[in-house]
PDB file of C-alpha atoms and ligand atoms in Angstrom:
ATOM      1  CA  MET A1437      -0.041  -0.050  -0.120  1.00  0.00           C
ATOM      2  CA  ASN A1438       1.128   3.454  -0.942  1.00  0.00           C
ATOM      3  CA  SER A1439       1.966   5.416   2.102  1.00  0.00           C
ATOM      4  CA  PRO A1440      -0.076   8.665   2.561  1.00  0.00           C
ATOM      5  CA  ARG A1441       1.018  11.800   0.908  1.00  0.00           C
ATOM      6  CA  PRO A1442       1.658  15.027   3.086  1.00  0.00           C
ATOM      7  CA  ASN A1443       0.009  18.339   2.713  1.00  0.00           C
ATOM      8  CA  ARG A1444      -3.458  17.063   1.575  1.00  0.00           C
ATOM      9  CA  LEU A1445      -5.968  19.221   3.671  1.00  0.00           C
ATOM     10  CA  ALA A1446      -9.746  18.774   4.070  1.00  0.00           C
ATOM     11  CA  ILE A1447     -11.922  21.294   6.164  1.00  0.00           C
ATOM     12  CA  ILE A1448     -14.765  19.529   7.366  1.00  0.00           C
ATOM     13  CA  ARG A1449     -17.604  20.607   9.687  1.00  0.00           C
ATOM     14  CA  GLU A1450     -19.355  18.301  12.210  1.00  0.00           C
ATOM     15  CA  VAL A1451     -23.027  17.551  11.753  1.00  0.00           C
ATOM     16  CA  SER A1452     -25.440  20.044  13.087  1.00  0.00           C
ATOM     17  CA  PRO A1453     -27.839  18.870  15.740  1.00  0.00           C
ATOM     18  CA  SER A1454     -30.345  20.808  13.793  1.00  0.00           C
ATOM     19  CA  ILE A1455     -30.057  19.025  10.567  1.00  0.00           C
ATOM     20  CA  GLY A1456     -33.473  17.907  10.428  1.00  0.00           C
ATOM     21  CA  GLN A1457     -34.298  21.692   9.512  1.00  0.00           C
ATOM     22  CA  CYS A1458     -32.100  21.536   6.295  1.00  0.00           C
ATOM     23  CA  GLU A1459     -33.230  23.078   2.954  1.00  0.00           C
ATOM     24  CA  LEU A1460     -34.908  20.668   0.794  1.00  0.00           C
ATOM     25  CA  THR A1461     -35.599  21.302  -3.194  1.00  0.00           C
ATOM     26  CA  HIS A1462     -36.394  17.831  -4.447  1.00  0.00           C
ATOM     27  CA  LEU A1463     -36.921  15.397  -1.669  1.00  0.00           C
ATOM     28  CA  PRO A1464     -39.945  15.109   0.468  1.00  0.00           C
ATOM     29  CA  ARG A1465     -38.637  15.917   4.215  1.00  0.00           C
ATOM     30  CA  SER A1466     -38.129  12.507   5.945  1.00  0.00           C
ATOM     31  CA  GLU A1467     -36.841  12.006   9.549  1.00  0.00           C
ATOM     32  CA  ILE A1468     -32.857  12.446   9.928  1.00  0.00           C
ATOM     33  CA  ASP A1469     -31.475  10.216  12.403  1.00  0.00           C
ATOM     34  CA  PHE A1470     -28.671  12.607  13.905  1.00  0.00           C
ATOM     35  CA  GLU A1471     -26.746   9.635  15.456  1.00  0.00           C
ATOM     36  CA  THR A1472     -26.593   7.772  12.324  1.00  0.00           C
ATOM     37  CA  ALA A1473     -25.868  10.963  10.331  1.00  0.00           C
ATOM     38  CA  LYS A1474     -23.020  11.845  12.573  1.00  0.00           C
ATOM     39  CA  ARG A1475     -21.470   8.039  12.335  1.00  0.00           C
ATOM     40  CA  GLN A1476     -21.913   8.238   8.583  1.00  0.00           C
ATOM     41  CA  HIS A1477     -20.069  11.485   8.633  1.00  0.00           C
ATOM     42  CA  ALA A1478     -17.289   9.993  10.987  1.00  0.00           C
ATOM     43  CA  GLU A1479     -16.460   7.105   8.530  1.00  0.00           C
ATOM     44  CA  TYR A1480     -16.485   9.671   5.813  1.00  0.00           C
ATOM     45  CA  CYS A1481     -13.757  11.810   7.670  1.00  0.00           C
ATOM     46  CA  ASN A1482     -11.946   8.596   8.210  1.00  0.00           C
ATOM     47  CA  SER A1483     -11.713   7.672   4.934  1.00  0.00           C
ATOM     48  CA  LEU A1484     -10.338  11.238   4.241  1.00  0.00           C
ATOM     49  CA  ALA A1485      -7.904  10.630   7.069  1.00  0.00           C
ATOM     50  CA  ASN A1486      -6.779   7.011   5.961  1.00  0.00           C
ATOM     51  CA  LEU A1487      -6.080   8.568   2.450  1.00  0.00           C
ATOM     52  CA  GLY A1488      -3.749  11.143   4.264  1.00  0.00           C
ATOM     53  CA  PHE A1489      -5.864  14.088   4.337  1.00  0.00           C
ATOM     54  CA  ASP A1490      -4.814  16.240   7.212  1.00  0.00           C
ATOM     55  CA  LEU A1491      -8.588  17.145   8.709  1.00  0.00           C
ATOM     56  CA  ARG A1492      -9.353  20.649  10.069  1.00  0.00           C
ATOM     57  CA  ARG A1493     -12.706  20.346  11.848  1.00  0.00           C
ATOM     58  CA  LEU A1494     -15.043  22.990  12.525  1.00  0.00           C
ATOM     59  CA  PRO A1495     -17.234  22.715  15.317  1.00  0.00           C
ATOM     60  CA  PRO A1496     -21.282  21.938  14.720  1.00  0.00           C
ATOM     61  CA  SER A1497     -23.443  25.087  14.666  1.00  0.00           C
ATOM     62  CA  PRO A1498     -26.934  24.301  16.284  1.00  0.00           C
ATOM     63  CA  GLU A1499     -28.242  27.103  14.386  1.00  0.00           C
ATOM     64  CA  LEU A1500     -27.020  26.191  11.021  1.00  0.00           C
ATOM     65  CA  PRO A1501     -29.063  23.019  10.059  1.00  0.00           C
ATOM     66  CA  ASP A1502     -26.867  22.498   6.551  1.00  0.00           C
ATOM     67  CA  SER A1503     -23.405  23.796   7.717  1.00  0.00           C
ATOM     68  CA  VAL A1504     -21.693  20.315   7.398  1.00  0.00           C
ATOM     69  CA  PHE A1505     -22.122  20.791   3.896  1.00  0.00           C
ATOM     70  CA  VAL A1506     -19.022  22.977   3.620  1.00  0.00           C
ATOM     71  CA  GLU A1507     -18.258  22.666   0.084  1.00  0.00           C
ATOM     72  CA  ASP A1508     -21.282  25.107  -0.739  1.00  0.00           C
ATOM     73  CA  ILE A1509     -19.427  27.832   0.939  1.00  0.00           C
ATOM     74  CA  CYS A1510     -15.969  28.050  -0.852  1.00  0.00           C
ATOM     75  CA  VAL A1511     -14.453  27.352  -3.984  1.00  0.00           C
ATOM     76  CA  VAL A1512     -10.504  26.491  -3.690  1.00  0.00           C
ATOM     77  CA  LEU A1513      -8.395  27.540  -6.757  1.00  0.00           C
ATOM     78  CA  GLY A1514      -4.618  27.044  -6.589  1.00  0.00           C
ATOM     79  CA  GLU A1515      -4.370  30.610  -6.139  1.00  0.00           C
ATOM     80  CA  ILE A1516      -7.179  31.853  -3.774  1.00  0.00           C
ATOM     81  CA  ALA A1517     -10.527  30.962  -2.244  1.00  0.00           C
ATOM     82  CA  ILE A1518     -13.692  32.207  -3.373  1.00  0.00           C
ATOM     83  CA  ILE A1519     -16.012  32.620  -0.337  1.00  0.00           C
ATOM     84  CA  THR A1520     -19.575  32.173  -1.742  1.00  0.00           C
ATOM     85  CA  ARG A1521     -22.951  33.778  -1.244  1.00  0.00           C
ATOM     86  CA  PRO A1522     -25.305  30.727  -0.923  1.00  0.00           C
ATOM     87  CA  GLY A1523     -28.235  30.869  -2.827  1.00  0.00           C
ATOM     88  CA  VAL A1524     -30.798  30.415   0.193  1.00  0.00           C
ATOM     89  CA  GLU A1525     -30.693  32.881   3.026  1.00  0.00           C
ATOM     90  CA  SER A1526     -30.779  30.112   5.650  1.00  0.00           C
ATOM     91  CA  ARG A1527     -27.056  29.266   4.726  1.00  0.00           C
ATOM     92  CA  ARG A1528     -25.696  32.854   4.572  1.00  0.00           C
ATOM     93  CA  ALA A1529     -24.435  32.461   8.255  1.00  0.00           C
ATOM     94  CA  GLU A1530     -22.452  29.608   7.252  1.00  0.00           C
ATOM     95  CA  VAL A1531     -19.763  31.816   5.505  1.00  0.00           C
ATOM     96  CA  ASP A1532     -18.129  33.770   8.392  1.00  0.00           C
ATOM     97  CA  ASP A1533     -16.423  30.175   9.835  1.00  0.00           C
ATOM     98  CA  ILE A1534     -15.483  29.019   6.772  1.00  0.00           C
ATOM     99  CA  ALA A1535     -13.880  32.052   5.656  1.00  0.00           C
ATOM    100  CA  HIS A1536     -11.921  32.505   8.919  1.00  0.00           C
ATOM    101  CA  ALA A1537     -10.621  28.658   8.502  1.00  0.00           C
ATOM    102  CA  MET A1538      -9.763  29.479   4.966  1.00  0.00           C
ATOM    103  CA  ALA A1539      -7.750  32.591   5.532  1.00  0.00           C
ATOM    104  CA  ALA A1540      -5.120  30.262   6.787  1.00  0.00           C
ATOM    105  CA  PHE A1541      -4.401  28.707   3.443  1.00  0.00           C
ATOM    106  CA  ARG A1542      -5.390  31.240   0.751  1.00  0.00           C
ATOM    107  CA  GLU A1543      -6.036  34.849  -0.212  1.00  0.00           C
ATOM    108  CA  LEU A1544      -9.780  35.252  -0.127  1.00  0.00           C
ATOM    109  CA  ARG A1545     -12.154  36.753  -2.340  1.00  0.00           C
ATOM    110  CA  PHE A1546     -15.820  37.163  -1.980  1.00  0.00           C
ATOM    111  CA  ILE A1547     -18.967  36.732  -4.294  1.00  0.00           C
ATOM    112  CA  GLU A1548     -21.362  39.821  -3.503  1.00  0.00           C
ATOM    113  CA  ALA A1549     -24.759  40.501  -3.471  1.00  0.00           C
ATOM    114  CA  PRO A1550     -26.540  40.481  -5.761  1.00  0.00           C
ATOM    115  CA  ALA A1551     -24.990  37.338  -6.933  1.00  0.00           C
ATOM    116  CA  THR A1552     -25.399  33.933  -5.433  1.00  0.00           C
ATOM    117  CA  LEU A1553     -23.493  31.097  -5.884  1.00  0.00           C
ATOM    118  CA  ASP A1554     -23.129  27.778  -4.087  1.00  0.00           C
ATOM    119  CA  GLY A1555     -19.709  25.930  -4.447  1.00  0.00           C
ATOM    120  CA  GLY A1556     -21.808  22.631  -5.345  1.00  0.00           C
ATOM    121  CA  ASP A1557     -22.274  24.350  -8.807  1.00  0.00           C
ATOM    122  CA  ILE A1558     -18.493  24.506  -9.485  1.00  0.00           C
ATOM    123  CA  LEU A1559     -16.906  21.965 -11.496  1.00  0.00           C
ATOM    124  CA  GLN A1560     -13.207  22.328 -12.380  1.00  0.00           C
ATOM    125  CA  VAL A1561     -11.595  20.110 -14.916  1.00  0.00           C
ATOM    126  CA  GLY A1562      -8.321  21.570 -15.442  1.00  0.00           C
ATOM    127  CA  ARG A1563      -8.024  25.151 -15.886  1.00  0.00           C
ATOM    128  CA  GLN A1564     -11.574  25.189 -16.791  1.00  0.00           C
ATOM    129  CA  LEU A1565     -14.513  26.279 -14.155  1.00  0.00           C
ATOM    130  CA  PHE A1566     -17.807  24.939 -15.010  1.00  0.00           C
ATOM    131  CA  VAL A1567     -20.550  26.854 -13.613  1.00  0.00           C
ATOM    132  CA  GLY A1568     -23.925  25.231 -12.841  1.00  0.00           C
ATOM    133  CA  GLN A1569     -27.006  27.667 -13.837  1.00  0.00           C
ATOM    134  CA  SER A1570     -28.879  26.392 -10.900  1.00  0.00           C
ATOM    135  CA  LYS A1571     -31.981  27.801  -8.471  1.00  0.00           C
ATOM    136  CA  ARG A1572     -28.838  28.196  -6.062  1.00  0.00           C
ATOM    137  CA  THR A1573     -26.383  30.360  -8.889  1.00  0.00           C
ATOM    138  CA  ASN A1574     -27.618  33.131 -10.550  1.00  0.00           C
ATOM    139  CA  GLU A1575     -26.304  35.101 -13.489  1.00  0.00           C
ATOM    140  CA  HIS A1576     -24.326  37.740 -11.374  1.00  0.00           C
ATOM    141  CA  GLY A1577     -22.730  34.515  -9.744  1.00  0.00           C
ATOM    142  CA  LEU A1578     -21.747  33.231 -13.022  1.00  0.00           C
ATOM    143  CA  SER A1579     -20.165  36.658 -13.892  1.00  0.00           C
ATOM    144  CA  GLN A1580     -18.454  37.469 -10.840  1.00  0.00           C
ATOM    145  CA  MET A1581     -16.839  33.843 -10.836  1.00  0.00           C
ATOM    146  CA  ARG A1582     -15.425  35.140 -14.288  1.00  0.00           C
ATOM    147  CA  ASP A1583     -14.293  38.241 -13.152  1.00  0.00           C
ATOM    148  CA  LEU A1584     -12.354  36.260 -10.358  1.00  0.00           C
ATOM    149  CA  ALA A1585     -10.847  33.358 -12.223  1.00  0.00           C
ATOM    150  CA  LYS A1586     -10.267  34.729 -15.830  1.00  0.00           C
ATOM    151  CA  PRO A1587      -7.509  36.859 -14.627  1.00  0.00           C
ATOM    152  CA  LEU A1588      -5.691  33.987 -13.131  1.00  0.00           C
ATOM    153  CA  GLY A1589      -5.984  32.081 -16.711  1.00  0.00           C
ATOM    154  CA  TYR A1590      -9.057  29.731 -15.979  1.00  0.00           C
ATOM    155  CA  SER A1591     -11.880  29.753 -18.527  1.00  0.00           C
ATOM    156  CA  VAL A1592     -15.323  29.853 -16.909  1.00  0.00           C
ATOM    157  CA  ILE A1593     -17.998  28.138 -18.739  1.00  0.00           C
ATOM    158  CA  ALA A1594     -21.996  28.320 -17.806  1.00  0.00           C
ATOM    159  CA  ALA A1595     -23.529  24.623 -17.516  1.00  0.00           C
ATOM    160  CA  PRO A1596     -27.080  24.623 -17.613  1.00  0.00           C
ATOM    161  CA  ILE A1597     -28.747  21.796 -15.492  1.00  0.00           C
ATOM    162  CA  SER A1598     -32.173  20.498 -14.827  1.00  0.00           C
ATOM    163  CA  GLY A1599     -33.769  18.114 -12.416  1.00  0.00           C
ATOM    164  CA  CYS A1600     -31.291  18.461  -9.952  1.00  0.00           C
ATOM    165  CA  LEU A1601     -29.784  20.561  -6.952  1.00  0.00           C
ATOM    166  CA  HIS A1602     -26.266  21.270  -8.127  1.00  0.00           C
ATOM    167  CA  LEU A1603     -23.857  20.748 -11.206  1.00  0.00           C
ATOM    168  CA  LYS A1604     -22.164  18.633  -9.059  1.00  0.00           C
ATOM    169  CA  SER A1605     -25.454  16.490  -8.401  1.00  0.00           C
ATOM    170  CA  ALA A1606     -25.192  15.884 -12.202  1.00  0.00           C
ATOM    171  CA  VAL A1607     -21.587  15.244 -12.820  1.00  0.00           C
ATOM    172  CA  THR A1608     -18.057  14.905 -11.076  1.00  0.00           C
ATOM    173  CA  ALA A1609     -14.436  14.095 -11.911  1.00  0.00           C
ATOM    174  CA  VAL A1610     -13.674  10.559 -11.103  1.00  0.00           C
ATOM    175  CA  SER A1611      -9.909  10.947 -12.340  1.00  0.00           C
ATOM    176  CA  ASP A1612      -8.072  13.806 -14.217  1.00  0.00           C
ATOM    177  CA  ARG A1613      -9.681  12.564 -17.178  1.00  0.00           C
ATOM    178  CA  ILE A1614     -12.810  10.985 -16.935  1.00  0.00           C
ATOM    179  CA  LEU A1615     -16.441  12.643 -15.758  1.00  0.00           C
ATOM    180  CA  LEU A1616     -18.913  10.772 -13.955  1.00  0.00           C
ATOM    181  CA  VAL A1617     -22.331  12.251 -15.433  1.00  0.00           C
ATOM    182  CA  ASN A1618     -25.972  11.490 -15.559  1.00  0.00           C
ATOM    183  CA  SER A1619     -27.022  12.924 -18.888  1.00  0.00           C
ATOM    184  CA  ASN A1620     -30.528  13.843 -18.155  1.00  0.00           C
ATOM    185  CA  TRP A1621     -29.421  16.532 -15.885  1.00  0.00           C
ATOM    186  CA  VAL A1622     -26.550  18.121 -17.498  1.00  0.00           C
ATOM    187  CA  GLU A1623     -25.657  17.977 -21.328  1.00  0.00           C
ATOM    188  CA  PRO A1624     -22.237  16.283 -21.426  1.00  0.00           C
ATOM    189  CA  THR A1625     -21.104  17.592 -24.952  1.00  0.00           C
ATOM    190  CA  ILE A1626     -20.408  20.938 -22.950  1.00  0.00           C
ATOM    191  CA  PHE A1627     -17.569  19.517 -21.257  1.00  0.00           C
ATOM    192  CA  GLY A1628     -15.549  18.624 -24.648  1.00  0.00           C
ATOM    193  CA  ARG A1629     -13.324  16.141 -25.387  1.00  0.00           C
ATOM    194  CA  VAL A1630     -13.246  14.067 -21.824  1.00  0.00           C
ATOM    195  CA  GLU A1631     -14.055  10.504 -21.110  1.00  0.00           C
ATOM    196  CA  LEU A1632     -17.551   9.795 -19.528  1.00  0.00           C
ATOM    197  CA  ILE A1633     -18.901   7.260 -17.326  1.00  0.00           C
ATOM    198  CA  HIS A1634     -22.666   7.256 -17.302  1.00  0.00           C
ATOM    199  CA  VAL A1635     -24.585   6.464 -13.989  1.00  0.00           C
ATOM    200  CA  ASP A1636     -26.410   3.339 -14.274  1.00  0.00           C
ATOM    201  CA  PRO A1637     -30.056   4.472 -14.923  1.00  0.00           C
ATOM    202  CA  ASP A1638     -31.240   2.666 -11.879  1.00  0.00           C
ATOM    203  CA  GLU A1639     -29.288   5.183  -9.741  1.00  0.00           C
ATOM    204  CA  PRO A1640     -30.138   8.759 -10.912  1.00  0.00           C
ATOM    205  CA  MET A1641     -28.256  10.262  -7.880  1.00  0.00           C
ATOM    206  CA  ALA A1642     -25.077   8.503  -8.599  1.00  0.00           C
ATOM    207  CA  ALA A1643     -23.186  10.950 -10.262  1.00  0.00           C
ATOM    208  CA  ASN A1644     -21.612  12.563  -7.120  1.00  0.00           C
ATOM    209  CA  ALA A1645     -18.132  11.333  -6.411  1.00  0.00           C
ATOM    210  CA  LEU A1646     -15.290  12.549  -4.233  1.00  0.00           C
ATOM    211  CA  LEU A1647     -12.033  12.640  -6.180  1.00  0.00           C
ATOM    212  CA  ALA A1648      -9.512  12.368  -3.115  1.00  0.00           C
ATOM    213  CA  GLY A1649      -6.291  12.260  -4.638  1.00  0.00           C
ATOM    214  CA  GLU A1650      -6.194   9.310  -7.101  1.00  0.00           C
ATOM    215  CA  VAL A1651      -9.259   7.564  -5.459  1.00  0.00           C
ATOM    216  CA  VAL A1652     -12.947   8.188  -5.118  1.00  0.00           C
ATOM    217  CA  ILE A1653     -14.982   8.372  -2.131  1.00  0.00           C
ATOM    218  CA  TYR A1654     -18.099   6.851  -3.284  1.00  0.00           C
ATOM    219  CA  PRO A1655     -21.873   6.266  -1.845  1.00  0.00           C
ATOM    220  CA  LYS A1656     -22.205   2.606  -0.784  1.00  0.00           C
ATOM    221  CA  GLU A1657     -26.007   3.180  -1.821  1.00  0.00           C
ATOM    222  CA  PHE A1658     -24.867   3.082  -5.555  1.00  0.00           C
ATOM    223  CA  PRO A1659     -23.648  -0.392  -6.423  1.00  0.00           C
ATOM    224  CA  LYS A1660     -24.472  -0.634 -10.085  1.00  0.00           C
ATOM    225  CA  THR A1661     -22.867   2.818 -10.780  1.00  0.00           C
ATOM    226  CA  ARG A1662     -19.881   1.457  -8.530  1.00  0.00           C
ATOM    227  CA  ARG A1663     -19.103  -1.505 -10.697  1.00  0.00           C
ATOM    228  CA  ARG A1664     -18.972   0.857 -13.949  1.00  0.00           C
ATOM    229  CA  LEU A1665     -16.447   2.903 -12.055  1.00  0.00           C
ATOM    230  CA  GLU A1666     -14.109   0.145 -10.955  1.00  0.00           C
ATOM    231  CA  SER A1667     -14.533  -1.466 -14.371  1.00  0.00           C
ATOM    232  CA  ARG A1668     -12.824   1.386 -15.558  1.00  0.00           C
ATOM    233  CA  GLY A1669     -10.012   0.869 -13.084  1.00  0.00           C
ATOM    234  CA  ILE A1670     -10.977   3.489 -10.873  1.00  0.00           C
ATOM    235  CA  ARG A1671     -10.270   2.660  -7.161  1.00  0.00           C
ATOM    236  CA  VAL A1672     -13.407   3.326  -4.934  1.00  0.00           C
ATOM    237  CA  ILE A1673     -13.584   3.959  -1.224  1.00  0.00           C
ATOM    238  CA  PRO A1674     -17.323   3.002  -0.688  1.00  0.00           C
ATOM    239  CA  VAL A1675     -19.107   5.056   2.284  1.00  0.00           C
ATOM    240  CA  GLU A1676     -22.540   5.077   3.664  1.00  0.00           C
ATOM    241  CA  THR A1677     -24.360   8.275   2.973  1.00  0.00           C
ATOM    242  CA  SER A1678     -28.119   7.355   3.340  1.00  0.00           C
ATOM    243  CA  GLU A1679     -28.861  10.175   6.043  1.00  0.00           C
ATOM    244  CA  LEU A1680     -27.065  12.811   4.650  1.00  0.00           C
ATOM    245  CA  ALA A1681     -28.618  12.101   1.601  1.00  0.00           C
ATOM    246  CA  LYS A1682     -32.272  12.717   3.147  1.00  0.00           C
ATOM    247  CA  ALA A1683     -30.541  16.201   3.365  1.00  0.00           C
ATOM    248  CA  GLU A1684     -29.849  16.336  -0.065  1.00  0.00           C
ATOM    249  CA  GLY A1685     -26.162  16.432   0.577  1.00  0.00           C
ATOM    250  CA  GLY A1686     -23.587  13.958  -1.400  1.00  0.00           C
ATOM    251  CA  VAL A1687     -19.872  13.232  -0.700  1.00  0.00           C
ATOM    252  CA  THR A1688     -18.337  16.321  -2.421  1.00  0.00           C
ATOM    253  CA  CYS A1689     -20.133  18.380  -0.301  1.00  0.00           C
ATOM    254  CA  CYS A1690     -19.006  17.574   3.063  1.00  0.00           C
ATOM    255  CA  SER A1691     -15.434  18.690   2.463  1.00  0.00           C
ATOM    256  CA  ILE A1692     -13.404  21.416   1.130  1.00  0.00           C
ATOM    257  CA  ILE A1693     -10.271  19.605  -0.460  1.00  0.00           C
ATOM    258  CA  LEU A1694      -7.108  21.600  -0.466  1.00  0.00           C
ATOM    259  CA  CYS A1695      -4.401  19.872  -2.212  1.00  0.00           C
TER     260      CYS A1695
HETATM  261  C1  LIG B3043     -29.116  22.488   0.683  1.00  0.00           C
HETATM  262  O1  LIG B3043     -30.214  22.536   0.046  1.00  0.00           O
HETATM  263  O2  LIG B3043     -28.327  23.503   0.746  1.00  0.00           O
HETATM  264  C2  LIG B3043     -28.700  21.114   1.557  1.00  0.00           C
HETATM  265  N1  LIG B3043     -29.733  20.588   2.266  1.00  0.00           N
HETATM  266  C3  LIG B3043     -28.084  20.214   0.811  1.00  0.00           C
HETATM  267  C4  LIG B3043     -26.674  20.933   0.240  1.00  0.00           C
HETATM  268  C5  LIG B3043     -25.721  19.950  -0.559  1.00  0.00           C
HETATM  269  N2  LIG B3043     -24.698  20.531  -1.070  1.00  0.00           N
HETATM  270  C6  LIG B3043     -24.051  20.083  -2.263  1.00  0.00           C
HETATM  271  O3  LIG B3043     -24.465  19.203  -2.784  1.00  0.00           O
HETATM  272  N3  LIG B3043     -22.948  20.569  -2.724  1.00  0.00           N
END
């Protein structure tokens, strides 16, 4: 087994005891078992730690139900970190703690009103940044992202989505050259000449995978799509995500990865 590499960092935040009052867009509200959610989140964090990630843990915030989903609050580029302005009012108070934690690692930039942007809508593929056109990320968000990232040499590309919460509900990177996609929710041709793996039709929610170094942290709940990943040579670390999935959270949204 490879020894863990140093200098990999992930910011995570413990599950809020008020997660039951989370925002919901596509799913009906169902009871979230806090203890199970905490156990599953701990397993996720352990997977990152076992891969050599140094974890910076932010404490839970009882008044912020969705605060475990740290990805939405910050977009990390090599050069800067962009603190977002989330698309729902209830999540705006999450930014202060994340900005404070991120300031140790990157120069900060901020998405400003009237823009809204959720980190779950940003997919980075090399020097391309795809920005989901979702209910959470508006035209001003796209335009501010372009103003911040273009001078650094990124191209910023609008990615229309339909039927899902965020762009990364529909597509994520599973290696430096392969995307995992649900093509009912995003048109894959916008990504150009990349290799694609399509989710199994029985598993529409299965496109959200967390690329952590060279391996993929991936929900146990999608075995058919997992087989598709493994048959293309991708190493998968399975984790249970059923409780946080009731809050419409996936595996990318529970960490901010800095490499
Ligand atoms: C929300 O609706 O904002 C949360 N309940 C779920 C956010 C999930 N975030 C993500 O996929 N990036």
